[in-house]
PDB file of C-alpha atoms and ligand atoms in Angstrom:
ATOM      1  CA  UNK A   1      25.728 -11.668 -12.639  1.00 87.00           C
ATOM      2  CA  UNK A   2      23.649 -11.276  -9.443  1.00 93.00           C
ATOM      3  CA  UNK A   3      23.105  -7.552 -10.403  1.00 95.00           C
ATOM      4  CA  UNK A   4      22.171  -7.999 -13.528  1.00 97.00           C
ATOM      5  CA  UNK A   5      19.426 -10.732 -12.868  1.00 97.00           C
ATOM      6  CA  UNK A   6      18.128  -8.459 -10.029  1.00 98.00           C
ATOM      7  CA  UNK A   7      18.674  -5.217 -12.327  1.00 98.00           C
ATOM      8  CA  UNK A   8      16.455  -6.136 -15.084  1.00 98.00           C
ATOM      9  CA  UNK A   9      13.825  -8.087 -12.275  1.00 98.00           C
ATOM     10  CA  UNK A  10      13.663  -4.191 -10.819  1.00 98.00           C
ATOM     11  CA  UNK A  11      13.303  -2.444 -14.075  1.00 98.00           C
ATOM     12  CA  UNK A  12      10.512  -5.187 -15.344  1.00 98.00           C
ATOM     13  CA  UNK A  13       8.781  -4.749 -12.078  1.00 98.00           C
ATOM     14  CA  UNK A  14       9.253  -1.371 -11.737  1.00 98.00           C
ATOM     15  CA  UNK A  15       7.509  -0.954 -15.516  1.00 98.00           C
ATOM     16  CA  UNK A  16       4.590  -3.409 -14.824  1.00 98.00           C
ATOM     17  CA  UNK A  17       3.849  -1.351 -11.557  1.00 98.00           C
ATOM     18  CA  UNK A  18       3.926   2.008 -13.155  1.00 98.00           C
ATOM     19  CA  UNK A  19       1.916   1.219 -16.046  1.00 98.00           C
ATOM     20  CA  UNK A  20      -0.330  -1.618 -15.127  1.00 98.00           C
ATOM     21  CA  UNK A  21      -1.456   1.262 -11.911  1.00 98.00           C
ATOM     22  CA  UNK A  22      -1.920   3.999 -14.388  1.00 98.00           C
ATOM     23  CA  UNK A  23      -4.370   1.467 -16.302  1.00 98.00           C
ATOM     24  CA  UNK A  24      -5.920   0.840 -13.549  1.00 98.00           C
ATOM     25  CA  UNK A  25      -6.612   4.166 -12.137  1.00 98.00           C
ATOM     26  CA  UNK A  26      -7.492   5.076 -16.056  1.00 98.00           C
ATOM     27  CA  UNK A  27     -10.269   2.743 -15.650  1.00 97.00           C
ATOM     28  CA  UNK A  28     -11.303   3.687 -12.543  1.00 97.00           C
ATOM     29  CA  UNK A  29     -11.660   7.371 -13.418  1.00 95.00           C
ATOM     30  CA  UNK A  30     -13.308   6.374 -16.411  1.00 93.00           C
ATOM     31  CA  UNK A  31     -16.158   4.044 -15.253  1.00 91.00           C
ATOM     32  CA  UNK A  32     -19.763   5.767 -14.556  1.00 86.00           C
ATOM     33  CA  UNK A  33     -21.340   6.018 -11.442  1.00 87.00           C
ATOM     34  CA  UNK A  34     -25.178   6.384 -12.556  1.00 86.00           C
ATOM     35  CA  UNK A  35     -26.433   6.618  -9.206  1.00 89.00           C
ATOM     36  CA  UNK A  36     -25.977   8.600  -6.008  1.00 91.00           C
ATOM     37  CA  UNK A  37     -25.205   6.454  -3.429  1.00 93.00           C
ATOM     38  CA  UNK A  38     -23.170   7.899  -0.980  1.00 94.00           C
ATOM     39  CA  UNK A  39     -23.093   6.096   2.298  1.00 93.00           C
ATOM     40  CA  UNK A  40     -25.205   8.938   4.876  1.00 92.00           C
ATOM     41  CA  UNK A  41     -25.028  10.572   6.896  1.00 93.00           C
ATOM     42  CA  UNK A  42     -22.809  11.900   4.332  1.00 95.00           C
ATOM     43  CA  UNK A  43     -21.289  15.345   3.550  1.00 95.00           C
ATOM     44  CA  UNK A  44     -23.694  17.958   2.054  1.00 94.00           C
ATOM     45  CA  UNK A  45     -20.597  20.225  -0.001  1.00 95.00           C
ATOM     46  CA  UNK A  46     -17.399  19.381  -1.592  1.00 95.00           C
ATOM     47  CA  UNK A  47     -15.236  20.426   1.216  1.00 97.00           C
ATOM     48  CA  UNK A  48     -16.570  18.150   3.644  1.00 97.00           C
ATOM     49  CA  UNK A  49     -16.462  15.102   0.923  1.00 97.00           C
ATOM     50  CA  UNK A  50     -12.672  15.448   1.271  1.00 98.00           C
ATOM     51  CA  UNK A  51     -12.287  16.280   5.136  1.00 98.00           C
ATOM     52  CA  UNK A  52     -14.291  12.691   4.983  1.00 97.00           C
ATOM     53  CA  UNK A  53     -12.402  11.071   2.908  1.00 98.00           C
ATOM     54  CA  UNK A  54      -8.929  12.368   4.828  1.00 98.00           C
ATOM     55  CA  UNK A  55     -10.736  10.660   7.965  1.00 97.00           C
ATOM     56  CA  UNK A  56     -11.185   7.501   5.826  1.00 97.00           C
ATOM     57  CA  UNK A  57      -7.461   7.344   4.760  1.00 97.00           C
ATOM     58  CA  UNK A  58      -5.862   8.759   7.729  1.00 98.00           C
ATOM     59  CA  UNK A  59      -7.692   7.145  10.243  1.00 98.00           C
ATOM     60  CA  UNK A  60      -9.844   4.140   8.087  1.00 97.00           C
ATOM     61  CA  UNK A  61     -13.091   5.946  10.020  1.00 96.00           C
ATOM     62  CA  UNK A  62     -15.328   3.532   8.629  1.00 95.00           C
ATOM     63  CA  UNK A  63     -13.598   0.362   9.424  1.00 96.00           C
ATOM     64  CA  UNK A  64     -13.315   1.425  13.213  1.00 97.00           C
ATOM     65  CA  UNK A  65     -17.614   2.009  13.265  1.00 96.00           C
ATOM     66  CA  UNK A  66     -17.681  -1.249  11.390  1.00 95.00           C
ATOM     67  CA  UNK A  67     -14.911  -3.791  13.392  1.00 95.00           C
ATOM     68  CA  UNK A  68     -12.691  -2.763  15.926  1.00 97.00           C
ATOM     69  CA  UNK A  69     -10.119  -5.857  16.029  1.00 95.00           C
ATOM     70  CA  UNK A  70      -9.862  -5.326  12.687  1.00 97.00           C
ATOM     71  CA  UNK A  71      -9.300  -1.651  12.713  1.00 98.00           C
ATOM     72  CA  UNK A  72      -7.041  -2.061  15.163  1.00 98.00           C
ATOM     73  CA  UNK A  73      -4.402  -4.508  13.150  1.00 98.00           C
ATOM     74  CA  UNK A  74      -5.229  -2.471   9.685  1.00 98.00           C
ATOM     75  CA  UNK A  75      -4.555   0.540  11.056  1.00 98.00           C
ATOM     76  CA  UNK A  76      -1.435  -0.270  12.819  1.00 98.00           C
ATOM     77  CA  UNK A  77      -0.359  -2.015   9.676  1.00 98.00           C
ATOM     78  CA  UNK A  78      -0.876   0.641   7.515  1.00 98.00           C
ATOM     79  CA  UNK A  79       0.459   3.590   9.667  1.00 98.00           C
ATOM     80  CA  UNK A  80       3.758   1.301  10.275  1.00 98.00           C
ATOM     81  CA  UNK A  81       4.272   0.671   6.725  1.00 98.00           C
ATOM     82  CA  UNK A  82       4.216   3.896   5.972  1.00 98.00           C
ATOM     83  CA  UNK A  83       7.139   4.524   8.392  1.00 98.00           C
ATOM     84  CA  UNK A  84       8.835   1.575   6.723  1.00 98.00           C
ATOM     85  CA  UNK A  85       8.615   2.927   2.939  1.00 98.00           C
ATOM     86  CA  UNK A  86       9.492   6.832   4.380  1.00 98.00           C
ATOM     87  CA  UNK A  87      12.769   5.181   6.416  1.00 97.00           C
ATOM     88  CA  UNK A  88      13.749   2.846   2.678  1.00 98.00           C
ATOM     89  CA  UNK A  89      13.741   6.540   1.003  1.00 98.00           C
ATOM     90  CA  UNK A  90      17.651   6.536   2.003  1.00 97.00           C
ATOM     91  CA  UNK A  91      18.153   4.130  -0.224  1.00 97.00           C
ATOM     92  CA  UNK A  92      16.751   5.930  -3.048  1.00 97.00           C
ATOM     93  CA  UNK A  93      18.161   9.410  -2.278  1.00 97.00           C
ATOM     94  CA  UNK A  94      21.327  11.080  -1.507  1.00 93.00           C
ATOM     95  CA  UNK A  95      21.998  13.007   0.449  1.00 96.00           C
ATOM     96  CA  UNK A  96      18.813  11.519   2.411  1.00 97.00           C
ATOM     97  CA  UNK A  97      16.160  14.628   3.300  1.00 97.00           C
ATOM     98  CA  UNK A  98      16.073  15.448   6.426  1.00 97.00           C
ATOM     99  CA  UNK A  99      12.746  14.693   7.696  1.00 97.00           C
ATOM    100  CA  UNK A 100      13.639  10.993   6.214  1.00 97.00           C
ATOM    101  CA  UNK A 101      16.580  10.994   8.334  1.00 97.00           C
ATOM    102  CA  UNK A 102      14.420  12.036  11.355  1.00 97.00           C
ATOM    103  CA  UNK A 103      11.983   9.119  10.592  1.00 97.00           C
ATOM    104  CA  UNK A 104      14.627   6.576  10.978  1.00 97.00           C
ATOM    105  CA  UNK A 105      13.989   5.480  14.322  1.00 96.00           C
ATOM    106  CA  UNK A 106      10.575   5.282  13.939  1.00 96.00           C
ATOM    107  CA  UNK A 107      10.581   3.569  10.628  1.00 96.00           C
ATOM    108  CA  UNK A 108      13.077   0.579  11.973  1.00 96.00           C
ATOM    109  CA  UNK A 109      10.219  -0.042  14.959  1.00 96.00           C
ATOM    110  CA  UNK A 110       6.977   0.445  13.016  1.00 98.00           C
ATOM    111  CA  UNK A 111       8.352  -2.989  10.709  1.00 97.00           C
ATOM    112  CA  UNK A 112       7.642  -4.772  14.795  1.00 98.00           C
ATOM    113  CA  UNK A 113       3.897  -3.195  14.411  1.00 98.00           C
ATOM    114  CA  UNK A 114       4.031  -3.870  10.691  1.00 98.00           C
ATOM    115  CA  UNK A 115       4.399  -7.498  11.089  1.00 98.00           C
ATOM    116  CA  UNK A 116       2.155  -7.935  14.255  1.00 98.00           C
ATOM    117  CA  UNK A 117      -0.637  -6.038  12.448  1.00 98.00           C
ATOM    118  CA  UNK A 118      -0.518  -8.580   9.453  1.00 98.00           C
ATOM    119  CA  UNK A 119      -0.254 -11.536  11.603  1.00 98.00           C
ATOM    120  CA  UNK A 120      -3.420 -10.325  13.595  1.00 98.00           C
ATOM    121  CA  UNK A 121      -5.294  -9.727   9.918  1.00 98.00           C
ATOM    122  CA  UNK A 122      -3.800 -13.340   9.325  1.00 98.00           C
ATOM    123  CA  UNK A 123      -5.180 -15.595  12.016  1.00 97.00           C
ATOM    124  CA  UNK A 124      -8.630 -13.277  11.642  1.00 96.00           C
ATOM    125  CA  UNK A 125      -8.785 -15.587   8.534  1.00 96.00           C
ATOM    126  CA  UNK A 126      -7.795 -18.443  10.004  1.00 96.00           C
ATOM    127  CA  UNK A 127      -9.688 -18.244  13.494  1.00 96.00           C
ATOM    128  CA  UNK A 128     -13.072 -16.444  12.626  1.00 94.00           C
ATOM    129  CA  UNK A 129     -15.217 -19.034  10.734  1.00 96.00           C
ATOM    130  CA  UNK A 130     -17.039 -16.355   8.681  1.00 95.00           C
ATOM    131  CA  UNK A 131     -14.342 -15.130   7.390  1.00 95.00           C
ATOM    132  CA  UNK A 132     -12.078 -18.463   7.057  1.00 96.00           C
ATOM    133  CA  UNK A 133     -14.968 -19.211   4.867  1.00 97.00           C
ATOM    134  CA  UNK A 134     -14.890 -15.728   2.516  1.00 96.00           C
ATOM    135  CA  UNK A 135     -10.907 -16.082   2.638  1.00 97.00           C
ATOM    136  CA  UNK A 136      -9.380 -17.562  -1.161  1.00 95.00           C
ATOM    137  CA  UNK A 137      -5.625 -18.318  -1.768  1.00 96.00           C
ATOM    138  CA  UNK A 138      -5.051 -14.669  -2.733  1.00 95.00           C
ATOM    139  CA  UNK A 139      -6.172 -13.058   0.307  1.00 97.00           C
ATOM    140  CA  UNK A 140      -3.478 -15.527   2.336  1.00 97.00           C
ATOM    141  CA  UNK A 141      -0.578 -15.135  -0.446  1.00 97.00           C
ATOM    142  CA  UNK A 142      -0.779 -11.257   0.148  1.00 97.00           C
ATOM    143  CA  UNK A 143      -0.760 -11.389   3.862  1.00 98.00           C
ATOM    144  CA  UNK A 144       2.024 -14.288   3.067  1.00 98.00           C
ATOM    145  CA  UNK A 145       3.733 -12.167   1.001  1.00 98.00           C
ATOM    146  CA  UNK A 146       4.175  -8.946   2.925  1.00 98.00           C
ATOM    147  CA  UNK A 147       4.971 -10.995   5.605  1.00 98.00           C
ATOM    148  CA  UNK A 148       8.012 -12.663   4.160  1.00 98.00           C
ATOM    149  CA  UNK A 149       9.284  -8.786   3.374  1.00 98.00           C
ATOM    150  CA  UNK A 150       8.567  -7.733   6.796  1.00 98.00           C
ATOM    151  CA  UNK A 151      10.529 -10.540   8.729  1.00 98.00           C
ATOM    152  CA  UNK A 152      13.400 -10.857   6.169  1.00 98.00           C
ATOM    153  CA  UNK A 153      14.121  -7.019   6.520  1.00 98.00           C
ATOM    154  CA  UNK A 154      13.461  -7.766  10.243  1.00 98.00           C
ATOM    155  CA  UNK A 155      16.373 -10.352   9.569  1.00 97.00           C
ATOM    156  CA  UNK A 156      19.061  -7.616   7.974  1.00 97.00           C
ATOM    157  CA  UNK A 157      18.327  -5.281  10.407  1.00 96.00           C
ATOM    158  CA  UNK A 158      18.669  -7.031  13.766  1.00 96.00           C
ATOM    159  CA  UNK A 159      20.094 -10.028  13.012  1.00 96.00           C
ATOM    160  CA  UNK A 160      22.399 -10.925  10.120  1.00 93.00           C
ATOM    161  CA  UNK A 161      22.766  -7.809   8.503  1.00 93.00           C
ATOM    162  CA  UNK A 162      23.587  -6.678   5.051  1.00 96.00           C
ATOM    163  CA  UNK A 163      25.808  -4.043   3.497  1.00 96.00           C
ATOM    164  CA  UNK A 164      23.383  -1.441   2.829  1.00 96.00           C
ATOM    165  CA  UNK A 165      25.979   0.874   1.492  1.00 97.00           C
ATOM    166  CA  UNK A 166      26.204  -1.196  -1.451  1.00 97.00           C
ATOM    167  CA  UNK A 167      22.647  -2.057  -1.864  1.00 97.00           C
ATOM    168  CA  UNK A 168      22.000   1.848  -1.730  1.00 98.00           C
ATOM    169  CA  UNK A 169      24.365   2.487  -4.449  1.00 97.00           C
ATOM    170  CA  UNK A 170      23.086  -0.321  -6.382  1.00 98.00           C
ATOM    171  CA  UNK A 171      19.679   1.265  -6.267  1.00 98.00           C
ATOM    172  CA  UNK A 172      21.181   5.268  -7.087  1.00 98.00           C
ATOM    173  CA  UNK A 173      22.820   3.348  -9.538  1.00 97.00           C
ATOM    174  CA  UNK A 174      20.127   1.929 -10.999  1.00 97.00           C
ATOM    175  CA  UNK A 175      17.939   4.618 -11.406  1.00 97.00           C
ATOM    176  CA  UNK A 176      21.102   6.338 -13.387  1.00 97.00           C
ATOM    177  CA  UNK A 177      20.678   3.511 -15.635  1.00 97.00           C
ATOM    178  CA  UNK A 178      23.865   1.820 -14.268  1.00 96.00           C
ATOM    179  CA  UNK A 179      24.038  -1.620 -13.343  1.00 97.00           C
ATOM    180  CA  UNK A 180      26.583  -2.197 -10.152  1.00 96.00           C
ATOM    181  CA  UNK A 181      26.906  -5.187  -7.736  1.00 95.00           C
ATOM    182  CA  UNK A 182      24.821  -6.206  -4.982  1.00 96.00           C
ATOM    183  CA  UNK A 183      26.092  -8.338  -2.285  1.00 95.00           C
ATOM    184  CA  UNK A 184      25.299 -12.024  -2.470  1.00 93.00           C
ATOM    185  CA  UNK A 185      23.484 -12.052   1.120  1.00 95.00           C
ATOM    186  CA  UNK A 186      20.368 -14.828   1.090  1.00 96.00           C
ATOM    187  CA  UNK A 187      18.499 -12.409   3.037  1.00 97.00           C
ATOM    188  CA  UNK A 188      18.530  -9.679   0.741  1.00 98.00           C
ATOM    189  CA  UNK A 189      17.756 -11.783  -1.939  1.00 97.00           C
ATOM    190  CA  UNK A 190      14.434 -12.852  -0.393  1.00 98.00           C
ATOM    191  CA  UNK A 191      13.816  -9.512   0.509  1.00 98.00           C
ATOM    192  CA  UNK A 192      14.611  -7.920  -2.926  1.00 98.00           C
ATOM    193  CA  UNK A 193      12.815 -10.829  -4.173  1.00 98.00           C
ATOM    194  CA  UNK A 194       9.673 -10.538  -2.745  1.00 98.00           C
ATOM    195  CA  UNK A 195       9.635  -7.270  -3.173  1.00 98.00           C
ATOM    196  CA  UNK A 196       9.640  -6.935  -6.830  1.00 98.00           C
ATOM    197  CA  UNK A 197       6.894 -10.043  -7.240  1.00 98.00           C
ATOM    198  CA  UNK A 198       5.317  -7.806  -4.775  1.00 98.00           C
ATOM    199  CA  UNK A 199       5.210  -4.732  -7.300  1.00 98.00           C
ATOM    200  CA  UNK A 200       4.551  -7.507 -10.022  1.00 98.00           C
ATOM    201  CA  UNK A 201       1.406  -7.980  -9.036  1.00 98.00           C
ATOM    202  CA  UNK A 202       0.559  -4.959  -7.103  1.00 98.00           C
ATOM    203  CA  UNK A 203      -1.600  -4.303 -10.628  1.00 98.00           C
ATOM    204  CA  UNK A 204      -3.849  -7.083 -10.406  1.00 97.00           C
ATOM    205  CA  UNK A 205      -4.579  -7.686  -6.758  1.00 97.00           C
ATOM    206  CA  UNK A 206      -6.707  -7.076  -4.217  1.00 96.00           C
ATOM    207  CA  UNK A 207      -4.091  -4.326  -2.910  1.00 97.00           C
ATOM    208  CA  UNK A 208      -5.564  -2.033  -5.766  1.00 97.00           C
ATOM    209  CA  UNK A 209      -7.502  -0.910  -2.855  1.00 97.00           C
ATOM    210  CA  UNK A 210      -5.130   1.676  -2.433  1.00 96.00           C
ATOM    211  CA  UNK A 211      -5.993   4.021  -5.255  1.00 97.00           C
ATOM    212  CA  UNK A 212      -9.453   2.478  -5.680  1.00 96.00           C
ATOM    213  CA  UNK A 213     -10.818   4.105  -2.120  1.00 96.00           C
ATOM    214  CA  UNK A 214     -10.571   7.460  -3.382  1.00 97.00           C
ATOM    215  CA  UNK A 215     -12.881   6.552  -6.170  1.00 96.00           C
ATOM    216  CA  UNK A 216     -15.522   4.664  -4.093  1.00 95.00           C
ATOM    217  CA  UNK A 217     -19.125   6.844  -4.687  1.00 95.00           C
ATOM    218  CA  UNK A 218     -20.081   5.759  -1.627  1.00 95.00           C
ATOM    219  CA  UNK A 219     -17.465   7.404  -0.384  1.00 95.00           C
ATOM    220  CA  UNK A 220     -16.609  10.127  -2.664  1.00 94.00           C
ATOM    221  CA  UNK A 221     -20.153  11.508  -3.426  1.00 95.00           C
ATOM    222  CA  UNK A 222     -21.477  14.515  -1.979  1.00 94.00           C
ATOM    223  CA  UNK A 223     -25.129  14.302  -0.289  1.00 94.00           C
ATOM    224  CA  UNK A 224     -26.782  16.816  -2.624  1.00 92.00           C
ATOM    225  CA  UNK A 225     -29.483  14.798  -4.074  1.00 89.00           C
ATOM    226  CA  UNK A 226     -32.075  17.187  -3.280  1.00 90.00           C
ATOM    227  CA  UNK A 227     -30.540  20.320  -4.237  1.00 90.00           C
ATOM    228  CA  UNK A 228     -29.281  18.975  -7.444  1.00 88.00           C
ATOM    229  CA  UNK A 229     -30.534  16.422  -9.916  1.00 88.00           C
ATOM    230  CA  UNK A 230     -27.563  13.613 -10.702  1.00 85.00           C
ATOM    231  CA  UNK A 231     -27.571  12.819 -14.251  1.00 83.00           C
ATOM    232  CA  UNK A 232     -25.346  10.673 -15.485  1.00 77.00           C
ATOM    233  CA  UNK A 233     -23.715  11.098 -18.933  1.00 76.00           C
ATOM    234  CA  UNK A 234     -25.368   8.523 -20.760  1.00 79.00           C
ATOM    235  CA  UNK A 235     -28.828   9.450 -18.945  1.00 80.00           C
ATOM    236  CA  UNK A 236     -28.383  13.415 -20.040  1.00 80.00           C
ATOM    237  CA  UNK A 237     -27.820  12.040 -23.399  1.00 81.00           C
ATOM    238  CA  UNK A 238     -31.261   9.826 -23.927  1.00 84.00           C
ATOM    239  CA  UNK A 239     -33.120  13.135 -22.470  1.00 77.00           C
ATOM    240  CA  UNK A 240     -31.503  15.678 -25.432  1.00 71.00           C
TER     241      UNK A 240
HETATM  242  C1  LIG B 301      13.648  -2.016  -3.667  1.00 95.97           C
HETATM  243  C2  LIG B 301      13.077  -1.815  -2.536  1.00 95.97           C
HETATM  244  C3  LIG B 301      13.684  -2.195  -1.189  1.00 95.97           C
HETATM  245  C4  LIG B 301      14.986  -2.270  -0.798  1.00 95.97           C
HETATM  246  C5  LIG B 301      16.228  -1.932  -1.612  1.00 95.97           C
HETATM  247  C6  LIG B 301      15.007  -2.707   0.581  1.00 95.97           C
HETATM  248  C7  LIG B 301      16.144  -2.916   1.349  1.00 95.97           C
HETATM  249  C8  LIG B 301      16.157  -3.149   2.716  1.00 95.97           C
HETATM  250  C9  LIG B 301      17.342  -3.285   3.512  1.00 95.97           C
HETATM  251  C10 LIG B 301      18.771  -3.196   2.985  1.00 95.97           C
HETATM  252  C11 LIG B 301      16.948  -3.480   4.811  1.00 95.97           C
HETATM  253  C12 LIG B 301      17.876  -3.663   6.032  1.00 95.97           C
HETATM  254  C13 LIG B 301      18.077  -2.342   6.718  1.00 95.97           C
HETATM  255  C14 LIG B 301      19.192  -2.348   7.727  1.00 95.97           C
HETATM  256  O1  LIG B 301      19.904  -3.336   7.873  1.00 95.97           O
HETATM  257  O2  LIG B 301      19.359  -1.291   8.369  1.00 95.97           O
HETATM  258  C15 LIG B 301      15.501  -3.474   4.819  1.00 95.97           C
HETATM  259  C16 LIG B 301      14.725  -3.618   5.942  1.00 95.97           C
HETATM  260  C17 LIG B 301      13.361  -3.678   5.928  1.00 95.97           C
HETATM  261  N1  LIG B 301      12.544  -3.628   4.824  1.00 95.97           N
HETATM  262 FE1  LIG B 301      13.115  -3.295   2.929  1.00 95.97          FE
HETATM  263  N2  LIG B 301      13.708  -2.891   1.009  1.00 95.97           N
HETATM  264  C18 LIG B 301      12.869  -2.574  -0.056  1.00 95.97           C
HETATM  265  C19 LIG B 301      11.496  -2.599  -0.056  1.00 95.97           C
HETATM  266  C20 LIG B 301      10.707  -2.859   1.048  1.00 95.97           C
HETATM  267  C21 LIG B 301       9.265  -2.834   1.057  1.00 95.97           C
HETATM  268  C22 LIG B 301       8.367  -2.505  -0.164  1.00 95.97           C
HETATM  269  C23 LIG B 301       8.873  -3.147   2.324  1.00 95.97           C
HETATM  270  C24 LIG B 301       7.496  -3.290   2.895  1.00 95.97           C
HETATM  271  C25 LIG B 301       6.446  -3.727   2.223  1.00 95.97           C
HETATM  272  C26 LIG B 301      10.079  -3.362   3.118  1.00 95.97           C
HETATM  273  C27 LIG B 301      10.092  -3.700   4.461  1.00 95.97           C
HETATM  274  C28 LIG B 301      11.223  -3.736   5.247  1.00 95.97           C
HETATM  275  C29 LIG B 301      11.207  -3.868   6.690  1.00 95.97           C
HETATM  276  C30 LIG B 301       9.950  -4.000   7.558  1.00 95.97           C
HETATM  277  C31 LIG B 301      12.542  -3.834   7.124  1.00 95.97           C
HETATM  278  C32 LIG B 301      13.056  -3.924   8.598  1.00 95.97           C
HETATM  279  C33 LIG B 301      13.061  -2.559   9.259  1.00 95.97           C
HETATM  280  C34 LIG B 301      14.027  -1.589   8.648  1.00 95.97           C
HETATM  281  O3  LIG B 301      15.238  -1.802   8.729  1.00 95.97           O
HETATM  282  O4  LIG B 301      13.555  -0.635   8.037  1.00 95.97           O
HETATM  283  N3  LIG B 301      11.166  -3.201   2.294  1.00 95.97           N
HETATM  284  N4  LIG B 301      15.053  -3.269   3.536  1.00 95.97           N
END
């Protein structure tokens, strides 16, 4: 029974993610830019656009010039839940590559780093009046949200633990189209839980920011405005 509710909760979830992100990105790709406005001193060819925008996603360059505290916990965030996601790829793949079995280690500290980075983006809201003023109930029910994943799979790992054995061939299962057991652990239920409202409404939140960055023009624009005249489609239209 337990299976089944979370089997069809993962394939709904997994179906609103995939498609409600390809929308999005659709969208994204298709809106204009009219205007050059990338943010200078900005890159003069094509090349450099994307060695900046590596920097931006690799190292979130702009955020560091702009706020250091916050750089600091988004960064660390980020970087660690990366980790976490490459160490969960056991679950999802067998036999498990090798350079996700190296990243094991590493992945079951970064969720420590994970969860102090979003508690340091958390009380930013709550202690710095500027922003406690700018913050809505989405902004705190994300941070809430990955926070509850973070310390529940804290939980399985280090304290109660689960049988991940069976959750892994629940998942393999799964994605054969094959609905097995998972084990009726409260923990994992949370976790699992959270997860999938977490790829819910991955679509229409603020978390978009993820694809959206690589289609920023202040960002992804090359500083050519002298060399070459930016039209934009509807604009080269009205001048035929
Ligand atoms: C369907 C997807 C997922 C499954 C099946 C899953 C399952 C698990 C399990 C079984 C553990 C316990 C590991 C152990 O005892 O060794 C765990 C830990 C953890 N999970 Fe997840 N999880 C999923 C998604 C996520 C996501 C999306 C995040 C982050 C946003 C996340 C964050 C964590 C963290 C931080 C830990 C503790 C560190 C670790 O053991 O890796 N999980 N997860």
């Amino acid at each position: 029974m337990l299976g089944v509710v979370f089997a069809l909760l993962f394939y709904v979830a997994t179906i609103l993610l995939v498609v409600g992100l390809a929308m999005k990105i659709r969208k994204y790709a298709k809106t204009p830019a009219p205007l050059k406005i990338p943010t200078t001193p900005a890159p003069t060819t094509t090349g450099g656009v994307v060695l900046r925008m590596l920097r931006e996603v690799i190292f979130f360059e702009s955020l560091f010039k702009s706020n250091k505290w916050i750089w600091l916990f988004g960064w660390m965030f980020h970087m660690a839940l990366w980790l976490v996601l490459i160490r969960h790829l056991r679950y999802f793949t067998q036999p498990v590559w090798w350079w996700v079995e190296i990243a094991q280690p590493f992945g079951t500290y970064a969720s420590f780093a994970m969860v102090v980075g979003l508690g340091g983006l958390w009380a930013r809201r709550f202690l710095v009046e500027r922003i406690r003023y700018i913050s809505n109930p989405s902004d705190h029910l994300m941070l809430a949200l990955l926070i509850g994943i973070g310390l529940s799979g804290i939980m399985m790992r280090f304290v109660t633990h689960t049988d991940i054995i069976a959750v892994k061939a629940f998942f393999l299962g799964l994605m054969r189209f094959q609905i097995g057991t998972l084990p009726a652990d409260p923990i994992l239920m949370v976790h699992l839980g959270l997860v999938a409202i977490l790829m819910i409404i991955f679509p229409i939140s603020k978390l978009l920011h993820a694809p959206g960055v690589f289609f920023s023009p202040t960002r992804n624009q090359v500083d050519n405005s002298r060399e070459k005249r930016h039209l934009a489609p509807w604009a080269a239209k009205l001048e035929q």
